[in-house]
């Protein structure tokens, strides 16, 4: 085996043919013995034939081949950079999603997962900076991988493919390396300047840019991670460079409600009327992610301040939408937010928010005893009995004032099909009744003389 490997790729007695074909094969006279042994049987093949062999291998098989030796890996790196390798590996069928046998572009996504593994293995021995430069050099010709590179980003799988590629490529990298990846992407896409534009402009004045930033952040940086700690890391990298006012605006751009027609961010959704859970779910999940133990760079005060700032983006939200967001964000965030208002002496605002939480529970069919238990926990925050009793009085006053306001709206309304004032009054009356019913049940259960 070793003796045959040491011979020329063309028999030595045919000198003229050997000199004519020497540029097309890996000549052992030009390669050290260690490299030859690393190439194994492939050293007998001309380079063009080796590339032809690669056409018959799947991307996963090529990635396995790259782990055979450093020399073979280097040859594969060279192959990927050739025009033939680029045509073979960089599929750009990102818009034809209805081809036979294709389910929402699943095949092209799987291809880029395999391609990410190939790049991961080929560049294993390179420093992080060189790995990123090589990846960029190969992928830079794919316009749909760029933030503003596709004319129809909503109907394109390019950013999703780029995202799964990066997720596979960087899986298992330490935090310092991931910082470098983020900084590389941040500078490459010029995100800092573009984010600055949208967070400092009037809401909706740069609708197309808002949409592209949302799609890039979600599809490339956020959506493909399996572990919450990874998602928290990347979301933190996106938000932390900015002051809290801009953090809230950026959070709304990335996770807020969008139009079902054109995908643009709907800025007036939280201001003009009560919204549904679907419109708030993305924001609530992001808040839970930042509040969780996985997001080490965020304190509870940071997250509560962010939620407070979010409730005035772009203007002050309806209180019902605030209450619905808190319910979707979970018990811990909800209690911490309410407790902060209790500690800061904002009893009237706290009482109104609790009433709206009862209204949301009634509308969305949550258990009303949850609101009562939350009220009990908040009452324990007050340092004196007077503060607690004042809060309870504010709570009853809030119910009474809201009922009067809604009743006036019903009397003043035209009672047409679009007038929801009577339905709102109906829900509030039921909410008040069920809220006090749960309090009575609680009082009766705690009374020692009840039978």
PDB file of N, CA and C in Angstrom, residues 218 222-223 228 231-233 235-236 238-239 247-248 250-256 280-292 294-295 298 303 306-307 310 325 328-330 333:
ATOM      1  N   UNK A 218     -35.277  37.485  13.750  1.00  0.00           N
ATOM      2  CA  UNK A 218     -35.996  36.264  14.121  1.00  0.00           C
ATOM      3  C   UNK A 218     -35.479  35.049  13.354  1.00  0.00           C
ATOM      4  N   UNK A 222     -32.590  34.171  16.097  1.00  0.00           N
ATOM      5  CA  UNK A 222     -33.378  33.784  17.276  1.00  0.00           C
ATOM      6  C   UNK A 222     -34.163  32.483  17.152  1.00  0.00           C
ATOM      7  N   UNK A 223     -34.678  32.163  16.002  1.00  0.00           N
ATOM      8  CA  UNK A 223     -35.727  31.138  15.921  1.00  0.00           C
ATOM      9  C   UNK A 223     -35.251  29.694  15.974  1.00  0.00           C
ATOM     10  N   UNK A 228     -33.116  27.304  25.670  1.00  0.00           N
ATOM     11  CA  UNK A 228     -33.528  28.662  25.996  1.00  0.00           C
ATOM     12  C   UNK A 228     -32.328  29.558  26.317  1.00  0.00           C
ATOM     13  N   UNK A 231     -31.167  31.082  23.103  1.00  0.00           N
ATOM     14  CA  UNK A 231     -32.092  32.138  22.653  1.00  0.00           C
ATOM     15  C   UNK A 231     -31.921  33.397  23.495  1.00  0.00           C
ATOM     16  N   UNK A 232     -31.774  33.212  24.817  1.00  0.00           N
ATOM     17  CA  UNK A 232     -31.586  34.364  25.700  1.00  0.00           C
ATOM     18  C   UNK A 232     -30.288  35.096  25.379  1.00  0.00           C
ATOM     19  N   UNK A 233     -29.240  34.350  25.058  1.00  0.00           N
ATOM     20  CA  UNK A 233     -27.956  34.970  24.725  1.00  0.00           C
ATOM     21  C   UNK A 233     -28.088  35.872  23.502  1.00  0.00           C
ATOM     22  N   UNK A 235     -30.849  37.131  22.055  1.00  0.00           N
ATOM     23  CA  UNK A 235     -31.767  38.256  22.262  1.00  0.00           C
ATOM     24  C   UNK A 235     -31.096  39.341  23.106  1.00  0.00           C
ATOM     25  N   UNK A 236     -30.310  38.924  24.077  1.00  0.00           N
ATOM     26  CA  UNK A 236     -29.566  39.891  24.896  1.00  0.00           C
ATOM     27  C   UNK A 236     -28.588  40.680  24.050  1.00  0.00           C
ATOM     28  N   UNK A 238     -28.861  41.454  20.983  1.00  0.00           N
ATOM     29  CA  UNK A 238     -29.603  42.399  20.145  1.00  0.00           C
ATOM     30  C   UNK A 238     -30.041  43.626  20.937  1.00  0.00           C
ATOM     31  N   UNK A 239     -30.503  43.410  22.177  1.00  0.00           N
ATOM     32  CA  UNK A 239     -31.134  44.490  22.941  1.00  0.00           C
ATOM     33  C   UNK A 239     -30.162  45.309  23.782  1.00  0.00           C
ATOM     34  N   UNK A 247     -34.715  49.775  23.624  1.00  0.00           N
ATOM     35  CA  UNK A 247     -34.924  48.338  23.819  1.00  0.00           C
ATOM     36  C   UNK A 247     -36.399  47.986  23.674  1.00  0.00           C
ATOM     37  N   UNK A 248     -37.264  48.792  24.288  1.00  0.00           N
ATOM     38  CA  UNK A 248     -38.707  48.530  24.209  1.00  0.00           C
ATOM     39  C   UNK A 248     -39.209  48.658  22.780  1.00  0.00           C
ATOM     40  N   UNK A 250     -37.454  48.286  20.020  1.00  0.00           N
ATOM     41  CA  UNK A 250     -36.889  47.186  19.231  1.00  0.00           C
ATOM     42  C   UNK A 250     -37.593  45.872  19.553  1.00  0.00           C
ATOM     43  N   UNK A 251     -37.930  45.662  20.823  1.00  0.00           N
ATOM     44  CA  UNK A 251     -38.661  44.449  21.212  1.00  0.00           C
ATOM     45  C   UNK A 251     -40.018  44.397  20.519  1.00  0.00           C
ATOM     46  N   UNK A 252     -40.674  45.540  20.419  1.00  0.00           N
ATOM     47  CA  UNK A 252     -41.972  45.592  19.738  1.00  0.00           C
ATOM     48  C   UNK A 252     -41.814  45.310  18.247  1.00  0.00           C
ATOM     49  N   UNK A 253     -40.755  45.843  17.640  1.00  0.00           N
ATOM     50  CA  UNK A 253     -40.524  45.607  16.205  1.00  0.00           C
ATOM     51  C   UNK A 253     -40.311  44.118  15.937  1.00  0.00           C
ATOM     52  N   UNK A 254     -39.567  43.448  16.810  1.00  0.00           N
ATOM     53  CA  UNK A 254     -39.213  42.044  16.564  1.00  0.00           C
ATOM     54  C   UNK A 254     -40.360  41.100  16.914  1.00  0.00           C
ATOM     55  N   UNK A 255     -41.109  41.391  17.993  1.00  0.00           N
ATOM     56  CA  UNK A 255     -42.093  40.433  18.503  1.00  0.00           C
ATOM     57  C   UNK A 255     -43.522  40.958  18.536  1.00  0.00           C
ATOM     58  N   UNK A 256     -43.728  42.211  18.189  1.00  0.00           N
ATOM     59  CA  UNK A 256     -45.067  42.779  18.258  1.00  0.00           C
ATOM     60  C   UNK A 256     -45.982  42.282  17.148  1.00  0.00           C
ATOM     61  N   UNK A 280     -50.102  39.320  21.370  1.00  0.00           N
ATOM     62  CA  UNK A 280     -49.221  39.571  22.511  1.00  0.00           C
ATOM     63  C   UNK A 280     -48.316  38.397  22.849  1.00  0.00           C
ATOM     64  N   UNK A 281     -48.566  37.253  22.226  1.00  0.00           N
ATOM     65  CA  UNK A 281     -47.839  36.047  22.612  1.00  0.00           C
ATOM     66  C   UNK A 281     -46.333  36.171  22.405  1.00  0.00           C
ATOM     67  N   UNK A 282     -45.916  36.736  21.267  1.00  0.00           N
ATOM     68  CA  UNK A 282     -44.490  36.870  20.992  1.00  0.00           C
ATOM     69  C   UNK A 282     -43.792  37.760  22.008  1.00  0.00           C
ATOM     70  N   UNK A 283     -44.411  38.888  22.352  1.00  0.00           N
ATOM     71  CA  UNK A 283     -43.842  39.786  23.354  1.00  0.00           C
ATOM     72  C   UNK A 283     -43.754  39.099  24.710  1.00  0.00           C
ATOM     73  N   UNK A 284     -44.802  38.364  25.077  1.00  0.00           N
ATOM     74  CA  UNK A 284     -44.814  37.683  26.380  1.00  0.00           C
ATOM     75  C   UNK A 284     -43.716  36.627  26.456  1.00  0.00           C
ATOM     76  N   UNK A 285     -43.520  35.872  25.378  1.00  0.00           N
ATOM     77  CA  UNK A 285     -42.471  34.849  25.381  1.00  0.00           C
ATOM     78  C   UNK A 285     -41.088  35.473  25.493  1.00  0.00           C
ATOM     79  N   UNK A 286     -40.889  36.600  24.831  1.00  0.00           N
ATOM     80  CA  UNK A 286     -39.596  37.287  24.918  1.00  0.00           C
ATOM     81  C   UNK A 286     -39.339  37.793  26.331  1.00  0.00           C
ATOM     82  N   UNK A 287     -40.367  38.331  26.974  1.00  0.00           N
ATOM     83  CA  UNK A 287     -40.230  38.828  28.351  1.00  0.00           C
ATOM     84  C   UNK A 287     -39.915  37.677  29.299  1.00  0.00           C
ATOM     85  N   UNK A 288     -40.604  36.548  29.134  1.00  0.00           N
ATOM     86  CA  UNK A 288     -40.311  35.382  29.981  1.00  0.00           C
ATOM     87  C   UNK A 288     -38.883  34.899  29.777  1.00  0.00           C
ATOM     88  N   UNK A 289     -38.409  34.971  28.549  1.00  0.00           N
ATOM     89  CA  UNK A 289     -37.043  34.534  28.254  1.00  0.00           C
ATOM     90  C   UNK A 289     -36.028  35.415  28.972  1.00  0.00           C
ATOM     91  N   UNK A 290     -36.253  36.724  28.967  1.00  0.00           N
ATOM     92  CA  UNK A 290     -35.320  37.645  29.613  1.00  0.00           C
ATOM     93  C   UNK A 290     -35.390  37.553  31.137  1.00  0.00           C
ATOM     94  N   UNK A 291     -36.572  37.194  31.652  1.00  0.00           N
ATOM     95  CA  UNK A 291     -36.748  37.108  33.099  1.00  0.00           C
ATOM     96  C   UNK A 291     -36.219  35.791  33.661  1.00  0.00           C
ATOM     97  N   UNK A 292     -36.060  34.792  32.819  1.00  0.00           N
ATOM     98  CA  UNK A 292     -35.655  33.464  33.271  1.00  0.00           C
ATOM     99  C   UNK A 292     -34.206  33.419  33.713  1.00  0.00           C
ATOM    100  N   UNK A 294     -31.942  31.751  32.500  1.00  0.00           N
ATOM    101  CA  UNK A 294     -31.002  31.624  31.383  1.00  0.00           C
ATOM    102  C   UNK A 294     -30.397  32.971  30.992  1.00  0.00           C
ATOM    103  N   UNK A 295     -31.132  34.066  31.227  1.00  0.00           N
ATOM    104  CA  UNK A 295     -30.655  35.400  30.849  1.00  0.00           C
ATOM    105  C   UNK A 295     -29.913  36.013  32.032  1.00  0.00           C
ATOM    106  N   UNK A 298     -29.657  40.016  32.844  1.00  0.00           N
ATOM    107  CA  UNK A 298     -30.843  40.805  33.147  1.00  0.00           C
ATOM    108  C   UNK A 298     -31.255  40.593  34.602  1.00  0.00           C
ATOM    109  N   UNK A 303     -36.031  43.849  33.711  1.00  0.00           N
ATOM    110  CA  UNK A 303     -37.157  43.330  32.935  1.00  0.00           C
ATOM    111  C   UNK A 303     -38.431  44.100  33.244  1.00  0.00           C
ATOM    112  N   UNK A 306     -38.365  47.316  31.531  1.00  0.00           N
ATOM    113  CA  UNK A 306     -38.597  47.109  30.101  1.00  0.00           C
ATOM    114  C   UNK A 306     -40.083  46.926  29.810  1.00  0.00           C
ATOM    115  N   UNK A 307     -40.787  46.158  30.655  1.00  0.00           N
ATOM    116  CA  UNK A 307     -42.231  45.953  30.483  1.00  0.00           C
ATOM    117  C   UNK A 307     -42.967  47.282  30.657  1.00  0.00           C
ATOM    118  N   UNK A 310     -42.378  49.313  27.635  1.00  0.00           N
ATOM    119  CA  UNK A 310     -43.074  48.731  26.484  1.00  0.00           C
ATOM    120  C   UNK A 310     -44.525  49.178  26.426  1.00  0.00           C
ATOM    121  N   UNK A 325     -51.037  41.181  28.645  1.00  0.00           N
ATOM    122  CA  UNK A 325     -49.619  40.885  28.487  1.00  0.00           C
ATOM    123  C   UNK A 325     -49.043  40.312  29.781  1.00  0.00           C
ATOM    124  N   UNK A 328     -50.107  36.669  30.238  1.00  0.00           N
ATOM    125  CA  UNK A 328     -49.387  35.778  29.330  1.00  0.00           C
ATOM    126  C   UNK A 328     -47.927  35.621  29.723  1.00  0.00           C
ATOM    127  N   UNK A 329     -47.380  36.599  30.453  1.00  0.00           N
ATOM    128  CA  UNK A 329     -45.971  36.564  30.832  1.00  0.00           C
ATOM    129  C   UNK A 329     -45.693  35.641  32.005  1.00  0.00           C
ATOM    130  N   UNK A 330     -46.724  35.170  32.704  1.00  0.00           N
ATOM    131  CA  UNK A 330     -46.525  34.205  33.776  1.00  0.00           C
ATOM    132  C   UNK A 330     -46.619  34.806  35.174  1.00  0.00           C
ATOM    133  N   UNK A 333     -43.443  37.089  36.718  1.00  0.00           N
ATOM    134  CA  UNK A 333     -43.324  38.440  36.161  1.00  0.00           C
ATOM    135  C   UNK A 333     -44.510  39.294  36.568  1.00  0.00           C
TER     136      UNK A 333
END
